[in-house]
CSV table of C-alpha atoms in Angstrom, one decimal:
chain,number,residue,atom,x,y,z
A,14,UNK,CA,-87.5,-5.3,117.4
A,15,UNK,CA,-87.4,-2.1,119.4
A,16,UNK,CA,-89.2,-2.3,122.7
A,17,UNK,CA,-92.1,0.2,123.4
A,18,UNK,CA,-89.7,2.5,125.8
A,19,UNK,CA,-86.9,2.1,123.0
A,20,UNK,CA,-89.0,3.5,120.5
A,21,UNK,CA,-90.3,6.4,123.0
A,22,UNK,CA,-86.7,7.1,123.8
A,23,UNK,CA,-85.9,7.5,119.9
A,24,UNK,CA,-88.8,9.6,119.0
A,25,UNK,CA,-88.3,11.9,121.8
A,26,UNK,CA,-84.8,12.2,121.2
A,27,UNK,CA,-85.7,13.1,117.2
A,28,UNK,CA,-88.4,15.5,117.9
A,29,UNK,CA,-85.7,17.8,120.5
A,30,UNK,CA,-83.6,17.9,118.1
A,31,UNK,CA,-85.8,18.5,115.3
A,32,UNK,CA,-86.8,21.5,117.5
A,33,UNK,CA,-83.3,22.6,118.3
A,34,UNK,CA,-82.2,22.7,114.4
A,35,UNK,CA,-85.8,24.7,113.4
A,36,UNK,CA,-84.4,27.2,116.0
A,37,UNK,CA,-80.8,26.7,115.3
A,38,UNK,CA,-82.2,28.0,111.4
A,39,UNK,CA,-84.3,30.5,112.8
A,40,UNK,CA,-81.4,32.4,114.4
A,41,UNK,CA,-79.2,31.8,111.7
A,42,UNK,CA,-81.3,33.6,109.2
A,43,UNK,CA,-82.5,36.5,111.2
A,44,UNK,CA,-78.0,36.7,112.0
A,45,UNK,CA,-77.4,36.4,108.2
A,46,UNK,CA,-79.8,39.2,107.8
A,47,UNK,CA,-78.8,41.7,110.3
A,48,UNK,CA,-75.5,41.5,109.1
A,49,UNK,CA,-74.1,44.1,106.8
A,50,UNK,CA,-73.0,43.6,103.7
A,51,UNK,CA,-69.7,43.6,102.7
A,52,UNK,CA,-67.7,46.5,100.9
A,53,UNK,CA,-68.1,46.4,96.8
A,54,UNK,CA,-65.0,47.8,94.8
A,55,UNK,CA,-66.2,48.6,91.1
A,56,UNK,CA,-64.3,45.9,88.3
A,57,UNK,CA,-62.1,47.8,86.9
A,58,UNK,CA,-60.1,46.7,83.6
A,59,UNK,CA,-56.9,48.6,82.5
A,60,UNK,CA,-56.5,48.5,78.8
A,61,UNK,CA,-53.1,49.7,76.8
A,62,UNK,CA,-52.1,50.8,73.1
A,63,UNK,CA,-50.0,49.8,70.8
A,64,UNK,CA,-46.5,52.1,70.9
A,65,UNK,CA,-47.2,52.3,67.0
A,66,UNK,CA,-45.6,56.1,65.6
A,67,UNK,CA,-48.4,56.0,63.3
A,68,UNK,CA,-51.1,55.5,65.8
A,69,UNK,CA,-52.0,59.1,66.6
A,70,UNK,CA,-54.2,62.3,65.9
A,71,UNK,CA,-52.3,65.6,64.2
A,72,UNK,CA,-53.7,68.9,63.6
A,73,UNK,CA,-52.1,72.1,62.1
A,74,UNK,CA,-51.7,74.5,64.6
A,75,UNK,CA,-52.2,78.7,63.3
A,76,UNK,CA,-51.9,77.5,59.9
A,77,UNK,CA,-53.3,74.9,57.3
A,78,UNK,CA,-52.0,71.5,57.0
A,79,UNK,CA,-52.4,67.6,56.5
A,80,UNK,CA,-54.2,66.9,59.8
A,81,UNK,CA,-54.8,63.1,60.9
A,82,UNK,CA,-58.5,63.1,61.8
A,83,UNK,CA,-59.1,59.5,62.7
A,84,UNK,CA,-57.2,56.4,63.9
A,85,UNK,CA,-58.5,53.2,65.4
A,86,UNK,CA,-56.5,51.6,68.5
A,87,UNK,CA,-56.3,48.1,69.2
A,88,UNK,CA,-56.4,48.1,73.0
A,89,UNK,CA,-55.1,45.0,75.1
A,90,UNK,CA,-57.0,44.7,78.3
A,91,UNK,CA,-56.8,43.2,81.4
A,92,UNK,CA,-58.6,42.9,84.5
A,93,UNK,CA,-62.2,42.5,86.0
A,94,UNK,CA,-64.6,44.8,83.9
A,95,UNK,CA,-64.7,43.2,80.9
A,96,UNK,CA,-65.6,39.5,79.7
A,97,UNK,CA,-61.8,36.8,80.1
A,98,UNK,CA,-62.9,36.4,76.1
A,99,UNK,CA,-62.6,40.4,75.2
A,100,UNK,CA,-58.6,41.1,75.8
A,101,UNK,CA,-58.9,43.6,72.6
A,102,UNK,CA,-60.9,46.4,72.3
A,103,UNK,CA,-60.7,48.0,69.1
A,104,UNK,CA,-61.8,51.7,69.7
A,105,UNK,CA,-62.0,54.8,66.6
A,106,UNK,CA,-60.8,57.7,67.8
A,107,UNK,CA,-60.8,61.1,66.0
A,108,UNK,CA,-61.2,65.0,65.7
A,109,UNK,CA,-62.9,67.2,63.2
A,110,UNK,CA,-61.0,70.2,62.8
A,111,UNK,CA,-58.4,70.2,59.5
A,112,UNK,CA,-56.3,73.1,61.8
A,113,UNK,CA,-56.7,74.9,65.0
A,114,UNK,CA,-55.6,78.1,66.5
A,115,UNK,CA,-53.4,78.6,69.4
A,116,UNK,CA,-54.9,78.3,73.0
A,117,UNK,CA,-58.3,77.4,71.0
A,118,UNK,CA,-59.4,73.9,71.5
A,119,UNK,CA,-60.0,70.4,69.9
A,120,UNK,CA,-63.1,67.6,70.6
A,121,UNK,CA,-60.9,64.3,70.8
A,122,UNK,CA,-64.5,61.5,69.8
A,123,UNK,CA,-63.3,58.2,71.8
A,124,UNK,CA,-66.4,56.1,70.2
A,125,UNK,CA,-66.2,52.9,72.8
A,126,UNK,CA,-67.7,49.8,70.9
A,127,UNK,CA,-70.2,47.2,72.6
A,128,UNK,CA,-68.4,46.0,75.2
A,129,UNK,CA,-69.5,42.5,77.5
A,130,UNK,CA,-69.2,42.4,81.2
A,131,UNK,CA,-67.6,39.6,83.1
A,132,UNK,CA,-70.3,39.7,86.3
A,133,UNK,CA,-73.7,40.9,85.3
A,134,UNK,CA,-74.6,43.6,87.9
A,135,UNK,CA,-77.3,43.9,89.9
A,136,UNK,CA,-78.1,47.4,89.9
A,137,UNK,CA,-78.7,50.0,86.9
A,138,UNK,CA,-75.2,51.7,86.4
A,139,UNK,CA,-73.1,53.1,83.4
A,140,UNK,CA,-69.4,52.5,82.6
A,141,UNK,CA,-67.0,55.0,83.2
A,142,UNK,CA,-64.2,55.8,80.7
A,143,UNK,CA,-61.2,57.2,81.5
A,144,UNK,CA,-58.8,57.9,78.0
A,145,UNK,CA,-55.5,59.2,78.6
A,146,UNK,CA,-53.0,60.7,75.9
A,147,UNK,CA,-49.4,61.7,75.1
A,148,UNK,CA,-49.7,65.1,74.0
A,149,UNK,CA,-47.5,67.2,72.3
A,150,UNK,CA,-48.2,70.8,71.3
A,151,UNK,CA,-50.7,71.0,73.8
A,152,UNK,CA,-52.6,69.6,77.0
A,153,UNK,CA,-55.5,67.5,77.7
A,154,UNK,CA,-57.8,70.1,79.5
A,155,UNK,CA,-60.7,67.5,80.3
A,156,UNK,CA,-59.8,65.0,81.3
A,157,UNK,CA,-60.8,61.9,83.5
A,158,UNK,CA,-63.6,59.2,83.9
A,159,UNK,CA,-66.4,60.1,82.0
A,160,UNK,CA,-69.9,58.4,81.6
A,161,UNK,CA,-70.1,55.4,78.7
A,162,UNK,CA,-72.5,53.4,77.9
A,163,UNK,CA,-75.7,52.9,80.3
A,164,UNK,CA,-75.9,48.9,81.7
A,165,UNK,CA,-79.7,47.6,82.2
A,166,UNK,CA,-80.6,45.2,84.4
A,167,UNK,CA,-82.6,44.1,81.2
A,168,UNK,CA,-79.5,43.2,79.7
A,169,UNK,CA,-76.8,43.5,82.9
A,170,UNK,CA,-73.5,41.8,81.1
A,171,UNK,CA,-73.9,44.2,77.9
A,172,UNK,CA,-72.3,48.0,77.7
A,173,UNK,CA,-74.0,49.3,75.0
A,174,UNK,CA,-71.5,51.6,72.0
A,175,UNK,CA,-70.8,55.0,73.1
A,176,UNK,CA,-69.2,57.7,72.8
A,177,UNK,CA,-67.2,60.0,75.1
A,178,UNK,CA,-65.1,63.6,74.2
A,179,UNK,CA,-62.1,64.9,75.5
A,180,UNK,CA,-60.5,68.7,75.1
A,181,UNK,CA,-57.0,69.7,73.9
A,182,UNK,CA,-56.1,72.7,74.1
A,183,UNK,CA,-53.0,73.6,71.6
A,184,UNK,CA,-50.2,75.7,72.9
A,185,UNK,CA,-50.3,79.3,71.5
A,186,UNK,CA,-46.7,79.7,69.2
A,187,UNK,CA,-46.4,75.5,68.7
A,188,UNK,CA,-47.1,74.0,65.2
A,189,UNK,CA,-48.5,70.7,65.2
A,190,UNK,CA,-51.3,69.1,68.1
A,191,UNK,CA,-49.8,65.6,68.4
A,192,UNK,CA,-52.3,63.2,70.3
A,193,UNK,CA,-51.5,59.8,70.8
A,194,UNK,CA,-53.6,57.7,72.7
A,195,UNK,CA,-52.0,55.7,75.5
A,196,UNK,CA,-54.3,54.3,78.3
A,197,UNK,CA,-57.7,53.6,78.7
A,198,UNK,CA,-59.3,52.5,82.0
A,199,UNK,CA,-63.2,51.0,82.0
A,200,UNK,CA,-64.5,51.0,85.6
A,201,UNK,CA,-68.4,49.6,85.9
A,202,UNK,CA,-70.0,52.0,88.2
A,203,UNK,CA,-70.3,55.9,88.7
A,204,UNK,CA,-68.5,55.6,92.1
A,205,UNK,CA,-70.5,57.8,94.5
A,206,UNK,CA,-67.4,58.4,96.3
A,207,UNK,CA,-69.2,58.2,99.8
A,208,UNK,CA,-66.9,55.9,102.4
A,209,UNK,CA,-64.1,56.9,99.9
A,210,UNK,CA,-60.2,57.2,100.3
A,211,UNK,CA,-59.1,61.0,101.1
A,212,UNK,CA,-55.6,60.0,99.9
A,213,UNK,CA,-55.9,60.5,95.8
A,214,UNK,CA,-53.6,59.6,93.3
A,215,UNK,CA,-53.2,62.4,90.9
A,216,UNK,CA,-51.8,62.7,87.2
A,217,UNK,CA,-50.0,65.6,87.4
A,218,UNK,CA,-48.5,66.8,84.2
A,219,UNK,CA,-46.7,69.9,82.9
A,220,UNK,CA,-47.9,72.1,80.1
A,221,UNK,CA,-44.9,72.6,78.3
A,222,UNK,CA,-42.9,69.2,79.5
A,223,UNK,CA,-39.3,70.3,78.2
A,224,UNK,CA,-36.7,67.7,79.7
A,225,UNK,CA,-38.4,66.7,83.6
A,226,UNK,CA,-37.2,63.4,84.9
A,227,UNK,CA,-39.6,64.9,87.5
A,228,UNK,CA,-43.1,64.7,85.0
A,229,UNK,CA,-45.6,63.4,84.4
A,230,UNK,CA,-45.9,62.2,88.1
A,231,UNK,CA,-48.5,60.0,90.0
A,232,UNK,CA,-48.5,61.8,92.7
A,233,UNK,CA,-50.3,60.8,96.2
A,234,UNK,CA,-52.0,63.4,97.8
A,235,UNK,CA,-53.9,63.1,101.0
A,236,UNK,CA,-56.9,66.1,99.9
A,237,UNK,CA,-59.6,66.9,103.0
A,238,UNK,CA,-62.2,69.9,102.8
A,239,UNK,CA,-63.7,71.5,106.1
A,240,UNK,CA,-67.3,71.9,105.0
A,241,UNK,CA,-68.8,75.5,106.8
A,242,UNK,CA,-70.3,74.5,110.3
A,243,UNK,CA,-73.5,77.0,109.5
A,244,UNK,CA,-74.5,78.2,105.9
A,245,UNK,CA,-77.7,79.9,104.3
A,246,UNK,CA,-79.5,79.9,101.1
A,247,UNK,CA,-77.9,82.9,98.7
A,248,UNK,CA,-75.0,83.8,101.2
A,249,UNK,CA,-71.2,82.8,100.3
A,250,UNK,CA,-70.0,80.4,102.5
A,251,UNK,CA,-65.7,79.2,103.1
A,252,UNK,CA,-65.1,75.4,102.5
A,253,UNK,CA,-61.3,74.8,103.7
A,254,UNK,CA,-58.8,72.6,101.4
A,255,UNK,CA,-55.7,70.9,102.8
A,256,UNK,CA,-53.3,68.7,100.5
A,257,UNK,CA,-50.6,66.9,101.9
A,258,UNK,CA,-48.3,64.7,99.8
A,259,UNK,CA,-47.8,61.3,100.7
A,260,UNK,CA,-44.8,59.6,100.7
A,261,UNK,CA,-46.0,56.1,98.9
A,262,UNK,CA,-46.3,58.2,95.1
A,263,UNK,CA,-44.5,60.6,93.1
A,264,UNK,CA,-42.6,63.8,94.6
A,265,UNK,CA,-44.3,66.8,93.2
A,266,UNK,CA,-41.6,69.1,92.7
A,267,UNK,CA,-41.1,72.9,91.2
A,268,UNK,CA,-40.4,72.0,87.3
A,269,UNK,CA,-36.3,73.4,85.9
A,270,UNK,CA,-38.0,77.1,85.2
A,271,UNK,CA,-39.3,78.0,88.7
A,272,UNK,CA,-42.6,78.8,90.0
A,273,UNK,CA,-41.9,82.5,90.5
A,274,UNK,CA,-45.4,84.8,91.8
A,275,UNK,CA,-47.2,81.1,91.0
A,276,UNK,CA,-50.2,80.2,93.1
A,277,UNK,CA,-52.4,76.6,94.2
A,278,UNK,CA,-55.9,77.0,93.0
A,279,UNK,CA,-57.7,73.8,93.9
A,280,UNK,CA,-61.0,72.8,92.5
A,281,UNK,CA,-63.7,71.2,94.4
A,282,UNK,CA,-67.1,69.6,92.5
A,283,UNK,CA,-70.3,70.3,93.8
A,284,UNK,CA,-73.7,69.0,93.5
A,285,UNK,CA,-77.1,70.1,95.6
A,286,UNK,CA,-79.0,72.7,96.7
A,287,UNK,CA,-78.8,75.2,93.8
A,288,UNK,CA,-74.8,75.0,94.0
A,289,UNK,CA,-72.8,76.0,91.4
A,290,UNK,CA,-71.0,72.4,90.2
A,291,UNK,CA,-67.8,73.8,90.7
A,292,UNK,CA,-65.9,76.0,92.6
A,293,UNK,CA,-62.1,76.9,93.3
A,294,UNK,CA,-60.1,78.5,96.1
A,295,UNK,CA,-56.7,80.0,95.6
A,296,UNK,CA,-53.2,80.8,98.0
A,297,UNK,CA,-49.9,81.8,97.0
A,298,UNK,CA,-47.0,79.1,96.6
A,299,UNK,CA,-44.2,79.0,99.5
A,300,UNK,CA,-41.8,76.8,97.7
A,301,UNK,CA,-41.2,78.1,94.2
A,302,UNK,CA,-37.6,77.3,93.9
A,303,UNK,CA,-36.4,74.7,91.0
A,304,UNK,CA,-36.2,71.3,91.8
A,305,UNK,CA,-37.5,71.7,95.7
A,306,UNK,CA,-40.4,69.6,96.7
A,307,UNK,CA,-43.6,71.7,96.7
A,308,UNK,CA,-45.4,72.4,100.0
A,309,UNK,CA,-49.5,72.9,99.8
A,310,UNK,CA,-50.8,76.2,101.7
A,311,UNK,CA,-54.3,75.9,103.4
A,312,UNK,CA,-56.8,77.1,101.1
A,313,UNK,CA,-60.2,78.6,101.3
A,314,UNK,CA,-63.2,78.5,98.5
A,315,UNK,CA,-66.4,80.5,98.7
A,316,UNK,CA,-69.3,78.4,97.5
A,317,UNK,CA,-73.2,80.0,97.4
A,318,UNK,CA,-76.1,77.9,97.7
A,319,UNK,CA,-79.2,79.2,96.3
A,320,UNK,CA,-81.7,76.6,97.8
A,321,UNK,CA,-82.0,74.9,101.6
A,322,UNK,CA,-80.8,71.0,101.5
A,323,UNK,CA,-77.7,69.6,101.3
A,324,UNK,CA,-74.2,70.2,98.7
A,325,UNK,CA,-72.0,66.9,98.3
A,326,UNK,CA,-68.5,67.7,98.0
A,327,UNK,CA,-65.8,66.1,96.0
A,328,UNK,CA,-61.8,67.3,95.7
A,329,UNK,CA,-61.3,67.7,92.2
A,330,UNK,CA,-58.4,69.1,89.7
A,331,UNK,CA,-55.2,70.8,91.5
A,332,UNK,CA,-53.6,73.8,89.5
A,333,UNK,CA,-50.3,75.4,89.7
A,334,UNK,CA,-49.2,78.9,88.5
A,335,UNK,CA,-49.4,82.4,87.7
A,336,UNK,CA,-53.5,82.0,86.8
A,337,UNK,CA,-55.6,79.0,87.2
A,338,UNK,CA,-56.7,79.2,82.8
A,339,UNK,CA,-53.2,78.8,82.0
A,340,UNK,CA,-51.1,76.7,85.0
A,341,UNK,CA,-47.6,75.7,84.8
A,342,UNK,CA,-48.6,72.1,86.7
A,343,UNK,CA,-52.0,70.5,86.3
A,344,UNK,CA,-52.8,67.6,88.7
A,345,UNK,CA,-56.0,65.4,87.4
A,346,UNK,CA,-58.2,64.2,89.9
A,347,UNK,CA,-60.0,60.8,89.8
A,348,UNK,CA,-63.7,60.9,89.6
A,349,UNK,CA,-64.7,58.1,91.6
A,350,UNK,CA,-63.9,56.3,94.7
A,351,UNK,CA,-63.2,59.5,96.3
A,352,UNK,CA,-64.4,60.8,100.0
A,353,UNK,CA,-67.0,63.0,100.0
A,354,UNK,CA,-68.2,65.7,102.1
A,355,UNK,CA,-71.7,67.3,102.9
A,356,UNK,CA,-72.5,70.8,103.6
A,357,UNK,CA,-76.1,71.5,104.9
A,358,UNK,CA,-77.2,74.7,103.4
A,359,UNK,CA,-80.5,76.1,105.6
A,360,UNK,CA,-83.2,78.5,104.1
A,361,UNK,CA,-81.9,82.3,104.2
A,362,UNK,CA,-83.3,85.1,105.6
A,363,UNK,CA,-83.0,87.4,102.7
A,364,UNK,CA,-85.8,90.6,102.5
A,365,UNK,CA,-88.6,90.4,100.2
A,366,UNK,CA,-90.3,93.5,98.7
A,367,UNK,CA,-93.1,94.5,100.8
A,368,UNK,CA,-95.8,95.2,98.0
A,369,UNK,CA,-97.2,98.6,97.8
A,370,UNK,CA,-101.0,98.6,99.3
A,371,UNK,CA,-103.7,98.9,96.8
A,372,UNK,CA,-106.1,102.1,97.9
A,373,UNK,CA,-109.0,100.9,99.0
A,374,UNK,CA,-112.0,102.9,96.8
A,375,UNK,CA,-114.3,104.6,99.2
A,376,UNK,CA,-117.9,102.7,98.7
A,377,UNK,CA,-120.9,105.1,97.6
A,378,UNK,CA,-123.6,105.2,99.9
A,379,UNK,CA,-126.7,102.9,98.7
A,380,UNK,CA,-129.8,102.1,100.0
A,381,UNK,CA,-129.8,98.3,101.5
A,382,UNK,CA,-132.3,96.0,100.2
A,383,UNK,CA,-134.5,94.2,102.3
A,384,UNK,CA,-133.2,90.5,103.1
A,385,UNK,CA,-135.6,87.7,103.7
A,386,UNK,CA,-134.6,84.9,105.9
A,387,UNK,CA,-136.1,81.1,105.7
A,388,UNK,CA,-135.6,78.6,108.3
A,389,UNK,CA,-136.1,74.8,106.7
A,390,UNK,CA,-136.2,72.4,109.6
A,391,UNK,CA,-135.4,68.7,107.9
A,392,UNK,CA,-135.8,65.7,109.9
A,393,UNK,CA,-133.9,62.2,108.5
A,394,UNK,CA,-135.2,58.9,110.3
A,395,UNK,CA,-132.1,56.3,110.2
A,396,UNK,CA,-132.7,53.7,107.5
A,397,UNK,CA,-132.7,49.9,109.5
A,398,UNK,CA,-131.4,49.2,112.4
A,399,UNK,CA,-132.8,51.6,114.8
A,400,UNK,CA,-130.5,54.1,113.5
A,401,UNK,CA,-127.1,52.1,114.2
A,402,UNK,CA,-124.3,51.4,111.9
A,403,UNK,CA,-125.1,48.0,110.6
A,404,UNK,CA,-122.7,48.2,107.8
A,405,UNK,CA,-119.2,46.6,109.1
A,406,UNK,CA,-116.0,48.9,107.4
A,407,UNK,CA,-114.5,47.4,104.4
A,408,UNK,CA,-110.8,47.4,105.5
A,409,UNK,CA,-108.8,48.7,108.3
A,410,UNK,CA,-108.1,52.2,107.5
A,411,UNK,CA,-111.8,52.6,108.1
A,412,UNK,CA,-111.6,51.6,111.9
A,413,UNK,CA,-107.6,52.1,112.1
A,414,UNK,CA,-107.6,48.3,113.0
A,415,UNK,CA,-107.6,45.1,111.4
A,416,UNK,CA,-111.3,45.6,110.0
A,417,UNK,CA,-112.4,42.1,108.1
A,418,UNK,CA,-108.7,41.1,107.2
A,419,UNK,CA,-108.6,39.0,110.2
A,420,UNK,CA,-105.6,38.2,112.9
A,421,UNK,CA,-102.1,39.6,111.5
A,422,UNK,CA,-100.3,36.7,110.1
A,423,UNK,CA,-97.2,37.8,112.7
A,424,UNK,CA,-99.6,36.2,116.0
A,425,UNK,CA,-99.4,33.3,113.8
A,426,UNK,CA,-95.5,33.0,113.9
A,427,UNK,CA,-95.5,34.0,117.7
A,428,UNK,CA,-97.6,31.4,119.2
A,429,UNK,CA,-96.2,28.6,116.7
A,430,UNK,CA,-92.7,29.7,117.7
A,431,UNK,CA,-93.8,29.5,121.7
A,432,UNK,CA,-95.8,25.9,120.7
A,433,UNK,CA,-92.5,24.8,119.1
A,434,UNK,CA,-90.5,25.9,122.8
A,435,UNK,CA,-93.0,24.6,125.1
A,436,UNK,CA,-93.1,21.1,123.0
A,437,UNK,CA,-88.9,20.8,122.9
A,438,UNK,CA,-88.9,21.2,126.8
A,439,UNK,CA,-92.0,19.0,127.4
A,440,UNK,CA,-90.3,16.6,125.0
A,441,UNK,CA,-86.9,16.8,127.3
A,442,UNK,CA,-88.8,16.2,130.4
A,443,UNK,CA,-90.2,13.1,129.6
A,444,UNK,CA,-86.6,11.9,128.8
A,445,UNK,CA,-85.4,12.7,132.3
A,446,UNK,CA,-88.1,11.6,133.6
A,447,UNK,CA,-87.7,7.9,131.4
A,448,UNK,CA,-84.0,7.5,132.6
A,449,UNK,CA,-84.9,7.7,135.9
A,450,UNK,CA,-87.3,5.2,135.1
A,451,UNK,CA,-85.1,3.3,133.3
């Protein structure tokens, strides 16, 4: 049996440490809140096709032809977008034009099936396609992630069918357009960019690819725009571009033909304030000699707001020679993950048209008519209680206090957390002052 002072001792010992863990829980969860939440990379899942000859798209080019209008590819995937159970993704691909003319261009339908997630997400988002082909007779002019299928929270593991189209644009004096279809990446997310990497790997590709070891290239280039320091509503503004190329990818260098008179146009995406969603700067090349490594210039672009507010900007597309419609080198920018950049764009002081003053008509002389006046004198006795308020407000917007809902439910926590302090110390008292006892 446990003495009287025994059990004392044990129940005061219990109760401060009762105390001490509420406490020890209460600072943990206000610790656990505060703290930020880690960094989220979007699941990304890398699928490949088959190296089948027969797997691709044809069209006549200038002239009519058997054209190959539709093909379906078998992807293999891998990664961590998509379900562990879907490692194939069987996607129809196609065009609708039997021929097509030099420089003209062809709609390239990648119709993406219903595809299952592996981690449902937990906020409204789309998947983001990004098809890339092997073509011949031609270039892929638009090209990059584009938005898929819209995920729910309703239904957060599913990526509904849909379809997303690419351009070709067939080489003037070629015969045949010859797409094959070589990679697809699926990335879950639009990828705001914001906190973003300013190194970027581009795809850079030549338009007529002749015999380069050099191309296509992955080239790593660290991209980073000057946003202006002041700009107005309807008034051009400068946004610098710098590219540097980075040692850890592909060297970029001046294809077997030259780059004579060629020039860097670089392309920057815009979005906000009544911006145009796209603008590019231009500077000559330095380094145009075969087979050197090419050197970036510094690069301005004039961008016009028409609205006050803010204009994100992305780096998009490089291009490189004689005009930007038809370059020697095209560089393909990423469209998500990147850094982003934001111009504030304040309200401009542009004229407006003073309107022209209507003449006033000069009023014809008229006899006034005789106004009567009547003073009404109303007196209001207060109904009940001697003409005070006797009606209490119905809530606390009426009185800018608590009005009837009583003491805020916060005092509450205050004075049970100080009950809670003054109860552990009284508690720890009383064992001192028992040992001494003792």
């Amino acid at each position: 049996m446990l003495t009287s002072k025994a059990r004392r001792r044990l129940a005061l010992k219990t109760s401060a440490l009762g105390i001490t863990s509420t406490l020890v829980v209460f600072v943990g969860a206000a610790l656990l809140q505060a703290s930020p939440a880690a960094a989220m990379v979007d699941p990304v899942s890398t699928c490949t096709a088959p190296t089948m000859s027969q797997s691709q798209l044809e069209v006549p080019i200038g002239a009519a032809g058997t054209p190959i209008k539709s093909v379906n590819i078998a992807y293999t995937c891998s990664g961590d977008a998509l379900a562990t159970t879907q490692t194939t993704v069987n996607v129809p691909i196609s065009v609708t034009l039997d021929t097509v003319q030099g420089g003209a261009s062809v709609d390239v339908t990648v119709a993406m099936p219903t595809l299952t997630l592996k981690t449902a997400v937990t906020t409204a988002t789309s998947m983001q396609v990004d098809a890339k082909f092997a073509v011949t007779g031609g270039m892929l002019t638009d090209g990059g992630n584009k938005p898929g299928g819209a995920i729910t929270l309703a239904a957060p593991t599913s990526v509904p069918a849909a379809s997303v189209i690419y351009k070709v644009t067939a080489t003037t004096g070629a015969t045949k357009l010859i797409i094959k279809p070589s990679e697809l990446k699926l990335t879950v997310g639009a990828g705001t960019g914001t906190g973003g990497t300013d190194v970027i790997a581009y795809d850079c590709t030549l338009t007529n690819p002749g015999i380069e070891t050099d191309y296509p290239a992955d080239a790593k280039i660290k991209v980073v725009l000057t946003p202006p320091t002041s700009a107005t509503a309807n008034t051009d503004a400068n946004i610098g571009w710098t590219g540097t190329i980075q040692d850890t990818g592909d060297p970029l260098k001046v294809p077997a033909n030259g780059l004579a008179s060629a020039k860097v146009f670089a392309k920057i995406k815009a979005s906000g304030a009544g911006a145009p969603t796209e603008v590019t700067g231009e500077a000559p090349l330095t380094t145009t000699t075969a087979g050197s490594t090419i050197t970036f210039p510094s690069i301005s672009a004039k961008i016009k707001a028409t609205t006050a507010g803010s204009v994100i900007l992305t780096p998009g597309d490089i291009l490189i020679g004689a005009t930007s419609t038809s370059p020697v080198i095209k560089c393909l920018a990423p469209t998500s993950g990147l850094k982003t950049y934001t111009m504030t764009v304040t309200a401009g002081n542009g004229s407006t048209p003073t309107p022209t003053p209507t003449p006033t008509p000069t009023p014809t002389a008229t006899t006034p008519k005789p106004t009567t006046t009547k003073t009404v004198t109303v007196t209001k006795t207060p109904v009940g209680g001697g003409g005070k308020v006797t009606k209490t407000p119905k809530a606390g917007a009426d009185t800018g206090g608590g009005g009837d809902m009583g003491p805020d439910g916060r005092m509450f926590i205050a004075t049970g957390l100080g009950l809670m302090v003054v109860a552990g110390a009284g508690g720890l008292m009383m064992r001192r002052r028992n040992q001494f006892r003792a």
